[in-house]
Amino acid sequence: MSVETDVDGEPTELSRVEELAGELGEAIAQTPEYQRFEETKEAVEQDDEAQEKVQEFEQLRQEFMLARQTGEATQEDVQKVREAQQELHSLPVMDEYLQAQEDLEAKLENVNKVISEPLAVDFSDQSSGCCED
């Protein structure tokens, strides 16, 4: 890893922040939530039935998106996509993956809150523009 330094050879604040961010990423990769996410992702990738259902769902979703863009999408098309998604999510291997993903997202959300707390900045209120009166 390269370290940015100032004129005197001292590490800059930015490089320290980047270094800490790298350490945080490594620490997150060691959490049970991340480990479980990786394990369940691998299980889905190795499951032939799950891969078949993923391909079916993606095909139907893509066809629906194209039909929607041309104004030709029907309620029947929506229903087909929903049914394919339900079939996919009903597979135990996919259910475990989705739960692991949800758990990891919750962990990352908590980490984000901890990081943001000392900054005292709520970016969610600023979404409409850069300058507020």
Short mmCIF file of C-alpha atoms in Angstrom, two decimals:
data_model
loop_
_atom_site.label_atom_id
_atom_site.label_comp_id
_atom_site.label_asym_id
_atom_site.label_seq_id
_atom_site.Cartn_x
_atom_site.Cartn_y
_atom_site.Cartn_z
CA MET A 1 0.00 0.00 0.00
CA SER A 2 1.39 3.43 -0.84
CA VAL A 3 1.42 6.04 1.85
CA GLU A 4 0.98 9.69 0.96
CA THR A 5 3.31 12.00 2.80
CA ASP A 6 3.64 15.73 3.16
CA VAL A 7 6.80 17.76 2.44
CA ASP A 8 8.38 16.62 5.72
CA GLY A 9 7.71 12.95 4.99
CA GLU A 10 4.89 12.72 7.55
CA PRO A 11 1.76 10.76 6.62
CA THR A 12 -1.07 13.04 5.53
CA GLU A 13 -4.50 12.97 7.13
CA LEU A 14 -6.05 11.66 3.93
CA SER A 15 -3.67 8.73 3.78
CA ARG A 16 -4.44 7.92 7.43
CA VAL A 17 -8.18 7.92 6.67
CA GLU A 18 -7.62 5.66 3.66
CA GLU A 19 -5.42 3.37 5.76
CA LEU A 20 -8.11 3.11 8.43
CA ALA A 21 -10.75 2.47 5.76
CA GLY A 22 -8.67 -0.41 4.44
CA GLU A 23 -8.36 -1.82 7.95
CA LEU A 24 -12.12 -1.46 8.41
CA GLY A 25 -12.74 -3.35 5.18
CA GLU A 26 -10.46 -6.14 6.34
CA ALA A 27 -12.21 -6.25 9.74
CA ILE A 28 -15.63 -6.40 8.09
CA ALA A 29 -14.44 -9.31 5.95
CA GLN A 30 -13.72 -11.21 9.19
CA THR A 31 -17.19 -10.72 10.70
CA PRO A 32 -19.56 -13.69 10.98
CA GLU A 33 -22.09 -11.79 8.86
CA TYR A 34 -19.67 -11.39 5.97
CA GLN A 35 -18.38 -14.95 6.27
CA ARG A 36 -21.95 -16.31 6.19
CA PHE A 37 -22.79 -14.08 3.22
CA GLU A 38 -19.82 -15.44 1.26
CA GLU A 39 -20.66 -19.04 2.17
CA THR A 40 -24.31 -18.72 1.15
CA LYS A 41 -23.37 -16.86 -2.04
CA GLU A 42 -21.05 -19.73 -2.97
CA ALA A 43 -23.81 -22.24 -2.19
CA VAL A 44 -26.21 -20.43 -4.55
CA GLU A 45 -23.55 -20.28 -7.26
CA GLN A 46 -22.96 -24.05 -6.94
CA ASP A 47 -26.66 -25.00 -6.86
CA ASP A 48 -27.86 -25.96 -10.34
CA GLU A 49 -31.54 -25.48 -9.53
CA ALA A 50 -30.90 -22.03 -8.07
CA GLN A 51 -28.86 -21.01 -11.11
CA GLU A 52 -31.62 -22.19 -13.42
CA LYS A 53 -34.22 -20.19 -11.46
CA VAL A 54 -31.95 -17.12 -11.44
CA GLN A 55 -31.60 -17.31 -15.23
CA GLU A 56 -35.37 -17.75 -15.68
CA PHE A 57 -36.08 -14.80 -13.41
CA GLU A 58 -33.49 -12.56 -15.11
CA GLN A 59 -34.85 -13.45 -18.55
CA LEU A 60 -38.44 -12.65 -17.55
CA ARG A 61 -37.34 -9.45 -15.80
CA GLN A 62 -35.39 -8.30 -18.84
CA GLU A 63 -38.31 -9.05 -21.16
CA PHE A 64 -40.63 -7.16 -18.83
CA MET A 65 -38.32 -4.13 -18.72
CA LEU A 66 -38.19 -4.00 -22.52
CA ALA A 67 -41.97 -4.34 -22.75
CA ARG A 68 -42.39 -1.58 -20.18
CA GLN A 69 -40.11 0.75 -22.14
CA THR A 70 -42.22 0.27 -25.26
CA GLY A 71 -45.48 0.54 -23.35
CA GLU A 72 -46.40 -3.07 -24.06
CA ALA A 73 -46.08 -4.48 -20.53
CA THR A 74 -49.20 -6.13 -19.15
CA GLN A 75 -50.35 -7.16 -15.70
CA GLU A 76 -49.77 -10.73 -16.83
CA ASP A 77 -46.11 -9.85 -17.45
CA VAL A 78 -45.84 -8.37 -13.95
CA GLN A 79 -47.40 -11.51 -12.51
CA LYS A 80 -44.97 -13.78 -14.38
CA VAL A 81 -41.99 -11.85 -12.98
CA ARG A 82 -43.43 -11.97 -9.45
CA GLU A 83 -44.07 -15.71 -9.69
CA ALA A 84 -40.54 -16.36 -10.95
CA GLN A 85 -39.14 -14.29 -8.10
CA GLN A 86 -41.26 -16.16 -5.55
CA GLU A 87 -40.11 -19.51 -6.96
CA LEU A 88 -36.50 -18.38 -6.73
CA HIS A 89 -36.88 -17.08 -3.18
CA SER A 90 -38.66 -20.26 -2.08
CA LEU A 91 -35.51 -22.33 -2.60
CA PRO A 92 -33.88 -22.99 0.80
CA VAL A 93 -30.41 -22.13 -0.54
CA MET A 94 -31.68 -18.79 -1.85
CA ASP A 95 -33.60 -18.06 1.36
CA GLU A 96 -30.40 -18.58 3.36
CA TYR A 97 -28.48 -16.32 0.97
CA LEU A 98 -31.08 -13.54 1.17
CA GLN A 99 -31.10 -13.74 4.98
CA ALA A 100 -27.30 -13.57 5.07
CA GLN A 101 -27.39 -10.59 2.72
CA GLU A 102 -29.93 -8.84 4.95
CA ASP A 103 -27.80 -9.52 8.05
CA LEU A 104 -24.68 -8.14 6.33
CA GLU A 105 -26.57 -5.04 5.18
CA ALA A 106 -27.75 -4.45 8.76
CA LYS A 107 -24.16 -4.78 10.01
CA LEU A 108 -22.90 -2.32 7.39
CA GLU A 109 -25.71 0.10 8.20
CA ASN A 110 -24.67 0.04 11.86
CA VAL A 111 -21.03 0.59 10.91
CA ASN A 112 -22.07 3.53 8.74
CA LYS A 113 -23.99 5.07 11.65
CA VAL A 114 -20.97 4.73 13.93
CA ILE A 115 -18.73 6.36 11.32
CA SER A 116 -21.21 9.17 10.64
CA GLU A 117 -21.99 10.00 14.28
CA PRO A 118 -18.86 12.07 15.01
CA LEU A 119 -19.29 13.94 11.74
CA ALA A 120 -22.69 15.29 12.84
CA VAL A 121 -23.84 15.40 9.22
CA ASP A 122 -27.13 13.97 8.03
CA PHE A 123 -26.86 13.68 4.27
CA SER A 124 -30.38 12.33 3.93
CA ASP A 125 -31.81 15.81 4.53
CA GLN A 126 -29.62 17.28 1.78
CA SER A 127 -30.88 15.15 -1.11
CA SER A 128 -32.81 17.94 -2.84
CA GLY A 129 -29.84 20.19 -3.54
CA CYS A 130 -26.45 21.36 -2.47
CA CYS A 131 -27.47 24.60 -0.83
CA GLU A 132 -30.14 25.12 1.78
CA ASP A 133 -31.34 28.51 3.00
#
